[in-house]
Amino acid sequence: MMSENTEKPIVLVIDDESEIRRFLRVSLSASGYEVHEAATGEEGVTRAALLRPDVVILDLGLPDVDGIEVLQRLREWSHVPVIALSARHGDADKIAMLDAGANDYLTKPFSVGELMARMRAARRNAQPAPESSVMQVGDLRIDFASRAVTVSGAPVKLTKTEYALLHLLAENAGKVLTHRQLLRGAWGPEYENETHYLRVYMGQLRKKIETDPNNPRYIMTESGVGYRLIG
Amino acid sequence: MMSENTEKPIVLVIDDESEIRRFLRVSLSASGYEVHEAATGEEGVTRAALLRPDVVILDLGLPDVDGIEVLQRLREWSHVPVIALSARHGDADKIAMLDAGANDYLTKPFSVGELMARMRAARRNAQPAPESSVMQVGDLRIDFASRAVTVSGAPVKLTKTEYALLHLLAENAGKVLTHRQLLRGAWGPEYENETHYLRVYMGQLRKKIETDPNNPRYIMTESGVGYRLIG
DNA sequence: GCTTTGCGTGAAAAACGCGTGAGAAACGCG
DNA sequence: CGCGTTTCTCACGCGTTTTTCACGCAAAGC
């Protein structure tokens, strides 16, 4: 494959603010990453093509091209995990970013610890997926082949739609799925604005698989954005 | 395993022409095979179930059932190598036969030498076939070889379609089979939307194999999705 | 501080899928 | 040809699932 175990993982930072780049260069290098940088979107795409990085950190507020476009061009040929950075305001950008295929996002300011945790998660879930057909998260166990779900061994009965949602979340464990993505996946493209469906069904799902539905351990909600199954 | 090294290899000849049977009996016996015979397709399937032969020689031109069907029924529970014999020269038969799971094909007339060479080849390539050919779930017992179904010892009479469905379910015990899969499997691809057939037949099946058809223990329905045999 | 926005909840209404019985049509066998 | 069996068709009742709606609450924005 790529530089998996033999070398340091390569991370490409695409951001026009030099302070941020410097900050990330220092902290990520110290943690064992090989850090490369690009100051513009154009340069970012080019460098990514040459470098084949293991993970990309992409700022939305680029001067030349929109972050979305950078991501789209990246996705035309690569499945590299991408973590989006956004300045506080603007849910719309974040959502567009996730819809376009970003794996996760962070709002500035952020802590290095959190960033690195998300990078690990993104890389972990970006595996070529030799899909073992059964996944386990904590006490939650999903057998995709038999379509069976259990919580600490006890079988859970899910309806068609509930299972469809959980399946989507599980396939992308650790990754934020936008409302739109979930609705498209479980109901179809023509439902992508019926976000209230999600509230109802996430509630039902939690009631069935969470021990304490008020403090969810598995299905986390990303306010204004979507939902995520921990992974 | 079966009678591999310790005994003579057993060969079952299914052919309605007595001269061919005699010819094969003489020549194969002389070469160290234990030869058994069946004159009809029906008898052939039955004898194969009892004998567990190491190789089967199957004529296509049988009076009662089509050779293809004999082969299909054999393949429902066994991986025994089958060599097809045919008087016809058409490619169509050949293809159909091989599609149905025959290992090789000979057109009459043929030489004993060639037949035996192909038998050796077929046996060499044969799978270890760990198939037990009979499955038991609770009180329900299905013998794929003889197509016999019993509930707590009592034999149950199933129609062709009922058995086809149960067979599908049993092959995938524990997994959910979608309406579409069941309909394709039991009726054919052009029936994949006739979900009401399933309701009728699942009802009949349950009436025959469930002690309490209202609270099924074996055939579970997954609403909006399909059915599943517990396992 | 007040308004806005999004999330979670419960409960009712509507839609859907399932099981059933019974009759018609097709088939298989003598 | 005639009979019994099997498959197909249909319509009804019922339980489940989906959809809709209104409200309380909390966090974010002005």
Short mmCIF file of C-alpha atoms (C1' of nucleotides) in Angstrom, two decimals:
data_model
loop_
_atom_site.label_atom_id
_atom_site.label_comp_id
_atom_site.label_asym_id
_atom_site.label_seq_id
_atom_site.Cartn_x
_atom_site.Cartn_y
_atom_site.Cartn_z
CA MET A 1 0.00 0.00 0.00
CA MET A 2 1.36 3.36 0.99
CA SER A 3 3.64 4.48 3.80
CA GLU A 4 1.71 2.58 6.41
CA ASN A 5 3.88 0.96 9.00
CA THR A 6 7.33 1.40 7.69
CA GLU A 7 7.42 5.19 7.64
CA LYS A 8 5.97 8.15 9.43
CA PRO A 9 2.44 8.92 8.35
CA ILE A 10 2.34 11.81 5.91
CA VAL A 11 -0.05 14.66 6.53
CA LEU A 12 -0.76 17.45 4.11
CA VAL A 13 -1.94 20.77 5.54
CA ILE A 14 -3.75 23.03 3.11
CA ASP A 15 -4.25 26.45 4.68
CA ASP A 16 -3.47 29.97 3.63
CA GLU A 17 -2.75 31.28 7.11
CA SER A 18 0.92 30.80 7.78
CA GLU A 19 0.50 30.86 11.57
CA ILE A 20 -1.85 27.93 11.45
CA ARG A 21 0.51 26.06 9.19
CA ARG A 22 3.41 26.73 11.50
CA PHE A 23 1.39 25.70 14.51
CA LEU A 24 0.37 22.44 12.89
CA ARG A 25 3.84 21.78 11.53
CA VAL A 26 5.35 22.04 14.97
CA SER A 27 2.76 20.07 16.88
CA LEU A 28 2.22 17.33 14.35
CA SER A 29 5.91 16.83 13.67
CA ALA A 30 6.44 16.44 17.39
CA SER A 31 3.85 13.66 17.34
CA GLY A 32 5.57 11.70 14.65
CA TYR A 33 3.91 12.94 11.51
CA GLU A 34 5.71 13.99 8.40
CA VAL A 35 4.13 17.36 7.68
CA HIS A 36 3.80 18.97 4.26
CA GLU A 37 2.12 22.24 3.50
CA ALA A 38 0.26 24.06 0.78
CA ALA A 39 -0.87 27.66 0.95
CA THR A 40 -3.43 27.60 -1.83
CA GLY A 41 -6.05 25.19 -3.05
CA GLU A 42 -4.39 24.80 -6.39
CA GLU A 43 -1.10 23.92 -4.79
CA GLY A 44 -2.90 21.62 -2.37
CA VAL A 45 -4.39 19.47 -5.10
CA THR A 46 -1.08 19.25 -6.90
CA ARG A 47 0.89 18.35 -3.83
CA ALA A 48 -1.65 15.76 -2.80
CA ALA A 49 -1.32 14.10 -6.18
CA LEU A 50 2.45 13.89 -5.81
CA LEU A 51 2.67 13.17 -2.11
CA ARG A 52 -0.11 10.64 -1.69
CA PRO A 53 -0.55 11.73 1.93
CA ASP A 54 -2.15 9.50 4.57
CA VAL A 55 -4.39 12.29 5.76
CA VAL A 56 -5.25 15.80 4.62
CA ILE A 57 -6.14 18.78 6.77
CA LEU A 58 -8.05 21.27 4.67
CA ASP A 59 -9.04 24.80 5.58
CA LEU A 60 -12.22 26.12 4.05
CA GLY A 61 -11.25 29.76 3.83
CA LEU A 62 -8.81 29.57 0.98
CA PRO A 63 -8.10 32.59 -1.17
CA ASP A 64 -8.09 31.10 -4.65
CA VAL A 65 -10.45 28.17 -4.89
CA ASP A 66 -13.25 27.16 -2.63
CA GLY A 67 -12.40 24.42 -0.13
CA ILE A 68 -15.33 22.45 -1.47
CA GLU A 69 -13.83 22.41 -4.89
CA VAL A 70 -10.48 21.28 -3.58
CA LEU A 71 -12.20 18.42 -1.84
CA GLN A 72 -14.19 17.46 -4.88
CA ARG A 73 -11.10 17.40 -7.07
CA LEU A 74 -9.34 15.32 -4.47
CA ARG A 75 -12.21 12.87 -4.33
CA GLU A 76 -12.10 12.32 -8.03
CA TRP A 77 -9.15 10.03 -7.59
CA SER A 78 -8.46 9.55 -3.90
CA HIS A 79 -10.14 8.26 -0.76
CA VAL A 80 -7.60 9.83 1.54
CA PRO A 81 -9.19 10.91 4.83
CA VAL A 82 -9.84 14.64 4.87
CA ILE A 83 -10.42 16.72 7.98
CA ALA A 84 -11.94 20.10 7.35
CA LEU A 85 -11.11 23.20 9.34
CA SER A 86 -13.61 25.97 9.52
CA ALA A 87 -13.73 29.35 11.12
CA ARG A 88 -16.40 29.40 13.77
CA HIS A 89 -19.32 30.84 11.84
CA GLY A 90 -20.97 29.11 8.98
CA ASP A 91 -22.64 25.78 9.45
CA ALA A 92 -23.38 25.76 5.77
CA ASP A 93 -19.72 25.37 4.84
CA LYS A 94 -19.19 22.53 7.24
CA ILE A 95 -22.19 20.68 5.92
CA ALA A 96 -21.26 21.21 2.32
CA MET A 97 -17.83 19.93 3.16
CA LEU A 98 -19.10 16.76 4.77
CA ASP A 99 -21.57 16.22 1.97
CA ALA A 100 -18.73 16.49 -0.48
CA GLY A 101 -16.91 13.69 1.29
CA ALA A 102 -14.91 15.12 4.16
CA ASN A 103 -14.42 12.66 6.98
CA ASP A 104 -14.59 15.06 9.85
CA TYR A 105 -14.39 18.73 10.69
CA LEU A 106 -13.03 21.00 13.38
CA THR A 107 -13.96 24.56 14.18
CA LYS A 108 -11.19 26.97 15.01
CA PRO A 109 -9.90 27.38 17.55
CA PHE A 110 -9.22 23.74 18.29
CA SER A 111 -6.85 21.78 20.47
CA VAL A 112 -4.05 19.68 19.07
CA GLY A 113 -5.25 16.77 21.13
CA GLU A 114 -8.63 16.82 19.52
CA LEU A 115 -7.19 17.19 16.08
CA MET A 116 -4.94 14.23 16.54
CA ALA A 117 -7.71 12.12 17.97
CA ARG A 118 -9.81 12.84 14.90
CA MET A 119 -6.89 12.14 12.62
CA ARG A 120 -6.41 8.76 14.23
CA ALA A 121 -10.10 8.00 13.96
CA ALA A 122 -10.24 9.08 10.35
CA ARG A 123 -7.23 6.98 9.42
CA ARG A 124 -8.51 4.00 11.30
CA ASN A 125 -11.83 4.06 9.49
CA ALA A 126 -10.29 4.75 6.13
CA GLN A 127 -9.02 1.18 5.84
CA PRO A 128 -9.70 -0.44 2.47
CA ALA A 129 -12.53 -2.17 4.31
CA PRO A 130 -12.05 -5.93 4.06
CA GLU A 131 -15.46 -5.79 5.73
CA SER A 132 -15.75 -8.65 8.14
CA SER A 133 -19.52 -8.42 7.83
CA VAL A 134 -19.85 -8.00 11.57
CA MET A 135 -18.84 -4.97 13.58
CA GLN A 136 -18.72 -4.39 17.26
CA VAL A 137 -18.60 -1.09 19.13
CA GLY A 138 -18.69 -1.42 22.86
CA ASP A 139 -21.64 -3.65 23.65
CA LEU A 140 -23.28 -2.95 20.34
CA ARG A 141 -22.88 -5.62 17.73
CA ILE A 142 -24.10 -5.51 14.16
CA ASP A 143 -24.03 -8.51 11.88
CA PHE A 144 -24.48 -7.21 8.37
CA ALA A 145 -24.80 -10.64 6.81
CA SER A 146 -27.69 -11.76 8.95
CA ARG A 147 -28.98 -8.25 9.54
CA ALA A 148 -29.00 -8.93 13.27
CA VAL A 149 -28.27 -6.40 15.99
CA THR A 150 -27.53 -7.18 19.62
CA VAL A 151 -26.74 -5.09 22.68
CA SER A 152 -24.66 -6.98 25.24
CA GLY A 153 -25.87 -10.19 23.70
CA ALA A 154 -29.55 -9.35 23.77
CA PRO A 155 -31.12 -9.27 20.33
CA VAL A 156 -32.68 -5.97 19.28
CA LYS A 157 -35.55 -5.81 16.85
CA LEU A 158 -35.22 -3.00 14.35
CA THR A 159 -37.60 -1.91 11.65
CA LYS A 160 -36.51 -1.57 8.08
CA THR A 161 -35.81 2.14 8.39
CA GLU A 162 -34.13 1.93 11.77
CA TYR A 163 -31.77 -0.69 10.46
CA ALA A 164 -31.06 1.29 7.32
CA LEU A 165 -29.99 4.24 9.43
CA LEU A 166 -27.87 2.21 11.77
CA HIS A 167 -26.29 0.49 8.83
CA LEU A 168 -25.32 3.82 7.31
CA LEU A 169 -23.91 5.06 10.56
CA ALA A 170 -21.98 1.87 11.13
CA GLU A 171 -20.48 1.84 7.67
CA ASN A 172 -19.10 5.26 8.44
CA ALA A 173 -18.36 4.75 12.10
CA GLY A 174 -16.46 7.65 13.56
CA LYS A 175 -17.34 9.86 10.65
CA VAL A 176 -19.97 12.56 10.72
CA LEU A 177 -22.86 11.94 8.38
CA THR A 178 -24.89 14.98 7.45
CA HIS A 179 -28.64 15.04 7.67
CA ARG A 180 -28.71 15.08 3.94
CA GLN A 181 -26.54 12.02 3.59
CA LEU A 182 -28.59 10.05 6.07
CA LEU A 183 -31.88 11.03 4.51
CA ARG A 184 -30.69 10.24 1.04
CA GLY A 185 -29.34 6.92 2.17
CA ALA A 186 -32.30 5.72 4.16
CA TRP A 187 -35.23 7.35 2.39
CA GLY A 188 -33.99 8.50 -0.97
CA PRO A 189 -32.85 11.76 -2.55
CA GLU A 190 -36.32 13.28 -2.57
CA TYR A 191 -36.38 13.23 1.23
CA GLU A 192 -33.15 15.05 1.84
CA ASN A 193 -34.81 17.98 3.58
CA GLU A 194 -37.07 16.09 5.95
CA THR A 195 -34.71 16.47 8.85
CA HIS A 196 -37.48 15.92 11.39
CA TYR A 197 -37.66 12.29 10.30
CA LEU A 198 -34.18 11.92 11.65
CA ARG A 199 -35.12 13.25 15.05
CA VAL A 200 -37.92 10.78 15.39
CA TYR A 201 -35.89 7.81 14.18
CA MET A 202 -32.71 8.63 16.04
CA GLY A 203 -34.89 8.79 19.12
CA GLN A 204 -36.30 5.35 18.41
CA LEU A 205 -32.90 3.91 17.64
CA ARG A 206 -31.42 5.28 20.81
CA LYS A 207 -34.31 3.94 22.82
CA LYS A 208 -33.47 0.51 21.46
CA ILE A 209 -29.71 0.44 21.55
CA GLU A 210 -28.62 2.97 24.16
CA THR A 211 -28.68 2.06 27.82
CA ASP A 212 -29.30 5.69 28.68
CA PRO A 213 -30.95 7.40 25.71
CA ASN A 214 -30.39 10.80 27.32
CA ASN A 215 -26.65 10.31 27.41
CA PRO A 216 -25.99 8.46 24.20
CA ARG A 217 -22.82 6.41 24.06
CA TYR A 218 -23.11 5.29 20.48
CA ILE A 219 -25.13 7.71 18.40
CA MET A 220 -23.77 11.21 18.87
CA THR A 221 -25.51 14.23 17.47
CA GLU A 222 -23.51 16.95 15.80
CA SER A 223 -25.77 19.89 16.21
CA GLY A 224 -26.72 21.60 12.99
CA VAL A 225 -24.75 19.09 11.00
CA GLY A 226 -25.73 15.50 11.42
CA TYR A 227 -25.03 12.39 13.44
CA ARG A 228 -22.12 10.12 14.09
CA LEU A 229 -21.69 6.61 15.41
CA ILE A 230 -18.66 6.43 17.59
CA GLY A 231 -15.86 4.23 16.30
CA MET B 1 -14.45 -38.89 4.48
CA MET B 2 -15.99 -41.46 2.24
CA SER B 3 -14.61 -44.59 0.63
CA GLU B 4 -11.50 -42.91 -0.64
CA ASN B 5 -8.43 -44.99 -0.20
CA THR B 6 -9.53 -47.95 1.79
CA GLU B 7 -12.14 -49.35 -0.60
CA LYS B 8 -12.90 -49.50 -4.24
CA PRO B 9 -14.28 -46.24 -5.59
CA ILE B 10 -18.03 -46.39 -6.03
CA VAL B 11 -19.53 -45.26 -9.29
CA LEU B 12 -23.22 -44.81 -9.96
CA VAL B 13 -24.43 -45.13 -13.53
CA ILE B 14 -27.76 -43.47 -14.30
CA ASP B 15 -28.92 -44.50 -17.73
CA ASP B 16 -32.06 -45.98 -19.14
CA GLU B 17 -30.38 -48.04 -21.87
CA SER B 18 -29.52 -51.42 -20.46
CA GLU B 19 -26.79 -52.10 -23.02
CA ILE B 20 -24.90 -49.01 -21.97
CA ARG B 21 -25.28 -49.97 -18.34
CA ARG B 22 -24.00 -53.45 -19.04
CA PHE B 23 -21.12 -52.12 -21.06
CA LEU B 24 -20.11 -49.74 -18.31
CA ARG B 25 -20.62 -52.32 -15.60
CA VAL B 26 -18.24 -54.72 -17.28
CA SER B 27 -15.55 -52.28 -18.22
CA LEU B 28 -15.55 -50.24 -15.02
CA SER B 29 -15.65 -53.30 -12.77
CA ALA B 30 -12.65 -54.65 -14.60
CA SER B 31 -10.84 -51.41 -13.78
CA GLY B 32 -11.48 -51.67 -10.06
CA TYR B 33 -14.66 -49.70 -9.63
CA GLU B 34 -17.66 -50.83 -7.65
CA VAL B 35 -20.49 -50.20 -10.10
CA HIS B 36 -24.10 -49.45 -9.19
CA GLU B 37 -26.89 -48.68 -11.57
CA ALA B 38 -30.13 -46.78 -11.87
CA ALA B 39 -32.45 -46.88 -14.83
CA THR B 40 -34.47 -43.74 -14.12
CA GLY B 41 -33.74 -40.27 -12.85
CA GLU B 42 -35.90 -40.73 -9.81
CA GLU B 43 -34.12 -43.91 -8.86
CA GLY B 44 -30.79 -42.27 -9.58
CA VAL B 45 -31.35 -39.50 -7.07
CA THR B 46 -32.51 -41.94 -4.44
CA ARG B 47 -29.62 -44.33 -4.92
CA ALA B 48 -27.13 -41.53 -4.90
CA ALA B 49 -28.51 -40.41 -1.55
CA LEU B 50 -28.05 -43.89 -0.09
CA LEU B 51 -24.84 -44.88 -1.81
CA ARG B 52 -22.84 -41.69 -1.56
CA PRO B 53 -20.92 -42.65 -4.69
CA ASP B 54 -17.50 -41.21 -5.48
CA VAL B 55 -18.52 -40.38 -9.01
CA VAL B 56 -21.75 -40.37 -11.01
CA ILE B 57 -22.22 -41.04 -14.69
CA LEU B 58 -25.44 -39.45 -15.84
CA ASP B 59 -27.19 -39.87 -19.15
CA LEU B 60 -29.23 -36.91 -20.32
CA GLY B 61 -31.81 -38.83 -22.26
CA LEU B 62 -33.76 -40.22 -19.39
CA PRO B 63 -37.39 -41.21 -19.78
CA ASP B 64 -38.90 -39.76 -16.62
CA VAL B 65 -37.09 -36.58 -15.59
CA ASP B 66 -34.76 -34.36 -17.47
CA GLY B 67 -31.10 -35.06 -16.83
CA ILE B 68 -30.67 -31.43 -15.91
CA GLU B 69 -33.15 -31.77 -13.13
CA VAL B 70 -31.50 -34.89 -11.77
CA LEU B 71 -28.26 -33.00 -11.68
CA GLN B 72 -29.82 -30.02 -9.97
CA ARG B 73 -31.36 -32.17 -7.30
CA LEU B 74 -28.08 -33.90 -6.77
CA ARG B 75 -26.33 -30.59 -6.43
CA GLU B 76 -28.72 -29.46 -3.76
CA TRP B 77 -26.87 -31.57 -1.27
CA SER B 78 -23.81 -33.10 -2.86
CA HIS B 79 -20.63 -32.12 -4.64
CA VAL B 80 -20.03 -35.57 -6.05
CA PRO B 81 -18.35 -35.39 -9.45
CA VAL B 82 -20.83 -35.93 -12.25
CA ILE B 83 -19.96 -36.85 -15.82
CA ALA B 84 -22.75 -36.28 -18.28
CA LEU B 85 -23.40 -38.54 -21.27
CA SER B 86 -25.36 -37.41 -24.28
CA ALA B 87 -26.21 -38.70 -27.69
CA ARG B 88 -26.85 -35.21 -28.90
CA HIS B 89 -24.13 -33.02 -30.25
CA GLY B 90 -25.71 -29.70 -29.52
CA ASP B 91 -23.71 -27.15 -27.65
CA ALA B 92 -26.82 -26.00 -25.85
CA ASP B 93 -27.15 -29.22 -23.84
CA LYS B 94 -23.53 -29.20 -23.00
CA ILE B 95 -23.69 -25.69 -21.67
CA ALA B 96 -26.88 -26.27 -19.72
CA MET B 97 -25.39 -29.35 -18.15
CA LEU B 98 -22.17 -27.70 -17.14
CA ASP B 99 -24.08 -24.70 -15.85
CA ALA B 100 -26.13 -27.00 -13.68
CA GLY B 101 -22.96 -28.33 -12.11
CA ALA B 102 -21.71 -31.23 -14.18
CA ASN B 103 -17.97 -31.70 -13.99
CA ASP B 104 -17.44 -33.02 -17.46
CA TYR B 105 -19.22 -34.09 -20.58
CA LEU B 106 -18.98 -36.95 -23.08
CA THR B 107 -20.84 -37.50 -26.35
CA LYS B 108 -21.79 -41.00 -27.36
CA PRO B 109 -20.16 -42.97 -28.68
CA PHE B 110 -17.13 -42.72 -26.46
CA SER B 111 -14.21 -44.92 -25.55
CA VAL B 112 -13.80 -46.49 -22.13
CA GLY B 113 -10.31 -45.10 -21.95
CA GLU B 114 -11.55 -41.57 -22.36
CA LEU B 115 -14.32 -42.06 -19.86
CA MET B 116 -11.95 -43.37 -17.24
CA ALA B 117 -9.48 -40.59 -17.85
CA ARG B 118 -12.25 -38.07 -17.27
CA MET B 119 -13.43 -39.89 -14.18
CA ARG B 120 -9.96 -39.74 -12.71
CA ALA B 121 -9.71 -36.06 -13.55
CA ALA B 122 -13.10 -35.29 -12.12
CA ARG B 123 -12.36 -37.11 -8.88
CA ARG B 124 -9.04 -35.42 -8.57
CA ASN B 125 -10.64 -32.02 -8.84
CA ALA B 126 -13.56 -32.84 -6.60
CA GLN B 127 -14.07 -30.72 -3.52
CA PRO B 128 -13.61 -32.18 -0.06
CA ALA B 129 -17.29 -31.30 0.38
CA PRO B 130 -17.80 -31.09 4.12
CA GLU B 131 -21.53 -30.82 3.49
CA SER B 132 -23.53 -32.77 5.98
CA SER B 133 -26.58 -32.84 3.69
CA VAL B 134 -28.95 -32.85 6.63
CA MET B 135 -29.70 -30.00 8.98
CA GLN B 136 -31.57 -29.83 12.21
CA VAL B 137 -33.02 -26.81 13.96
CA GLY B 138 -34.92 -27.55 17.10
CA ASP B 139 -37.42 -30.23 16.20
CA LEU B 140 -37.25 -29.41 12.53
CA ARG B 141 -35.12 -31.70 10.44
CA ILE B 142 -34.37 -31.33 6.77
CA ASP B 143 -32.64 -33.99 4.74
CA PHE B 144 -31.47 -32.32 1.57
CA ALA B 145 -30.52 -35.58 -0.09
CA SER B 146 -33.90 -37.24 0.16
CA ARG B 147 -35.86 -33.96 0.33
CA ALA B 148 -37.46 -35.28 3.47
CA VAL B 149 -38.66 -32.95 6.20
CA THR B 150 -39.73 -34.06 9.65
CA VAL B 151 -40.98 -32.24 12.72
CA SER B 152 -40.21 -34.10 15.94
CA GLY B 153 -39.87 -37.25 13.91
CA ALA B 154 -43.15 -36.95 12.11
CA PRO B 155 -42.75 -36.68 8.35
CA VAL B 156 -44.09 -33.57 6.69
CA LYS B 157 -45.27 -33.52 3.13
CA LEU B 158 -44.21 -30.43 1.23
CA THR B 159 -45.02 -29.39 -2.29
CA LYS B 160 -42.31 -28.49 -4.74
CA THR B 161 -42.58 -24.78 -4.07
CA GLU B 162 -42.83 -25.13 -0.33
CA TYR B 163 -39.70 -27.24 -0.29
CA ALA B 164 -37.88 -24.82 -2.55
CA LEU B 165 -38.58 -22.01 -0.12
CA LEU B 166 -37.63 -24.00 2.93
CA HIS B 167 -34.48 -25.12 1.21
CA LEU B 168 -33.50 -21.55 0.47
CA LEU B 169 -34.19 -20.50 4.02
CA ALA B 170 -32.27 -23.46 5.43
CA GLU B 171 -29.24 -22.83 3.26
CA ASN B 172 -29.09 -19.39 4.78
CA ALA B 173 -30.27 -20.24 8.24
CA GLY B 174 -29.93 -17.27 10.55
CA LYS B 175 -29.72 -14.80 7.71
CA VAL B 176 -32.51 -12.64 6.45
CA LEU B 177 -33.49 -13.38 2.89
CA THR B 178 -35.22 -10.54 1.12
CA HIS B 179 -38.51 -10.99 -0.65
CA ARG B 180 -36.66 -10.55 -3.87
CA GLN B 181 -34.11 -13.24 -3.11
CA LEU B 182 -36.76 -15.73 -2.14
CA LEU B 183 -38.91 -15.04 -5.15
CA ARG B 184 -35.98 -15.23 -7.52
CA GLY B 185 -34.81 -18.44 -5.94
CA ALA B 186 -38.12 -20.26 -5.80
CA TRP B 187 -39.97 -18.87 -8.80
CA GLY B 188 -37.44 -17.12 -11.00
CA PRO B 189 -36.27 -13.57 -11.62
CA GLU B 190 -39.45 -12.55 -13.41
CA TYR B 191 -41.43 -13.07 -10.22
CA GLU B 192 -39.34 -10.90 -7.97
CA ASN B 193 -42.16 -8.47 -7.29
CA GLU B 194 -44.91 -10.93 -6.48
CA THR B 195 -44.50 -10.57 -2.77
CA HIS B 196 -47.99 -11.84 -2.08
CA TYR B 197 -46.92 -15.31 -3.20
CA LEU B 198 -44.61 -15.33 -0.24
CA ARG B 199 -47.37 -14.53 2.20
CA VAL B 200 -49.44 -17.40 0.96
CA TYR B 201 -46.61 -19.91 0.94
CA MET B 202 -45.05 -18.86 4.20
CA GLY B 203 -48.47 -19.34 5.67
CA GLN B 204 -48.70 -22.84 4.27
CA LEU B 205 -45.19 -23.70 5.34
CA ARG B 206 -45.83 -22.51 8.84
CA LYS B 207 -49.04 -24.45 9.01
CA LYS B 208 -47.02 -27.56 8.22
CA ILE B 209 -43.89 -27.11 10.27
CA GLU B 210 -44.77 -24.76 13.12
CA THR B 211 -46.53 -26.09 16.17
CA ASP B 212 -48.14 -22.70 16.68
CA PRO B 213 -48.32 -20.89 13.34
CA ASN B 214 -49.28 -17.67 15.09
CA ASN B 215 -46.07 -17.67 17.11
CA PRO B 216 -43.56 -19.02 14.67
CA ARG B 217 -40.45 -20.57 16.15
CA TYR B 218 -38.66 -21.31 12.92
CA ILE B 219 -39.72 -18.99 10.15
CA MET B 220 -39.44 -15.42 11.34
CA THR B 221 -40.72 -12.51 9.32
CA GLU B 222 -38.70 -9.34 9.05
CA SER B 223 -41.30 -6.79 8.25
CA GLY B 224 -40.69 -4.89 5.06
CA VAL B 225 -37.59 -6.90 4.33
CA GLY B 226 -38.04 -10.63 4.09
CA TYR B 227 -37.96 -13.85 6.07
CA ARG B 228 -35.43 -15.77 8.04
CA LEU B 229 -35.09 -19.28 9.37
CA ILE B 230 -33.61 -19.28 12.81
CA GLY B 231 -30.27 -20.98 13.19
"C1'" DG C 1 -32.27 39.35 28.54
"C1'" DC C 2 -35.02 37.99 24.76
"C1'" DT C 3 -35.48 35.73 20.42
"C1'" DT C 4 -34.21 32.31 17.27
"C1'" DT C 5 -32.89 27.84 15.98
"C1'" DG C 6 -32.32 23.05 16.33
"C1'" DC C 7 -32.99 18.77 19.08
"C1'" DG C 8 -35.69 15.29 21.52
"C1'" DT C 9 -40.17 13.47 22.93
"C1'" DG C 10 -44.74 11.70 23.06
"C1'" DA C 11 -48.86 10.74 20.94
"C1'" DA C 12 -52.23 10.57 17.14
"C1'" DA C 13 -53.26 9.79 12.17
"C1'" DA C 14 -52.26 7.65 7.98
"C1'" DA C 15 -50.16 4.19 5.29
"C1'" DC C 16 -48.37 -0.04 4.71
"C1'" DG C 17 -47.25 -4.89 5.05
"C1'" DC C 18 -48.64 -9.27 6.84
"C1'" DG C 19 -51.49 -13.33 7.48
"C1'" DT C 20 -55.73 -15.67 6.25
"C1'" DG C 21 -59.44 -18.06 4.06
"C1'" DA C 22 -61.59 -19.33 0.09
"C1'" DG C 23 -62.28 -19.91 -4.69
"C1'" DA C 24 -60.49 -20.26 -9.57
"C1'" DA C 25 -57.19 -21.94 -12.61
"C1'" DA C 26 -53.59 -24.98 -13.91
"C1'" DC C 27 -51.28 -29.13 -13.47
"C1'" DG C 28 -50.20 -34.15 -12.91
"C1'" DC C 29 -51.63 -38.77 -12.86
"C1'" DG C 30 -54.14 -42.52 -13.85
"C1'" DC D 1 -61.26 -37.64 -19.74
"C1'" DG D 2 -61.81 -36.95 -14.75
"C1'" DC D 3 -59.98 -36.43 -10.26
"C1'" DG D 4 -57.02 -34.74 -6.66
"C1'" DT D 5 -53.31 -31.78 -5.87
"C1'" DT D 6 -50.91 -27.63 -6.37
"C1'" DT D 7 -50.51 -23.02 -7.73
"C1'" DC D 8 -52.36 -18.59 -8.36
"C1'" DT D 9 -55.58 -14.78 -7.30
"C1'" DC D 10 -58.25 -11.78 -4.50
"C1'" DA D 11 -60.16 -9.10 -0.69
"C1'" DC D 12 -60.56 -8.36 4.14
"C1'" DG D 13 -58.93 -7.43 9.03
"C1'" DC D 14 -55.34 -6.39 11.86
"C1'" DG D 15 -51.01 -5.09 13.81
"C1'" DT D 16 -46.90 -2.63 12.78
"C1'" DT D 17 -44.48 1.00 10.78
"C1'" DT D 18 -44.20 5.41 9.01
"C1'" DT D 19 -45.55 10.04 8.90
"C1'" DT D 20 -47.23 14.13 10.96
"C1'" DC D 21 -47.77 17.46 14.61
"C1'" DA D 22 -47.20 20.11 18.87
"C1'" DC D 23 -44.67 21.03 22.81
"C1'" DG D 24 -40.57 21.59 26.11
"C1'" DC D 25 -35.98 22.46 26.38
"C1'" DA D 26 -31.28 23.98 25.67
"C1'" DA D 27 -27.76 26.33 23.27
"C1'" DA D 28 -26.53 30.12 20.18
"C1'" DG D 29 -27.30 34.80 18.31
"C1'" DC D 30 -28.80 39.60 18.70
#
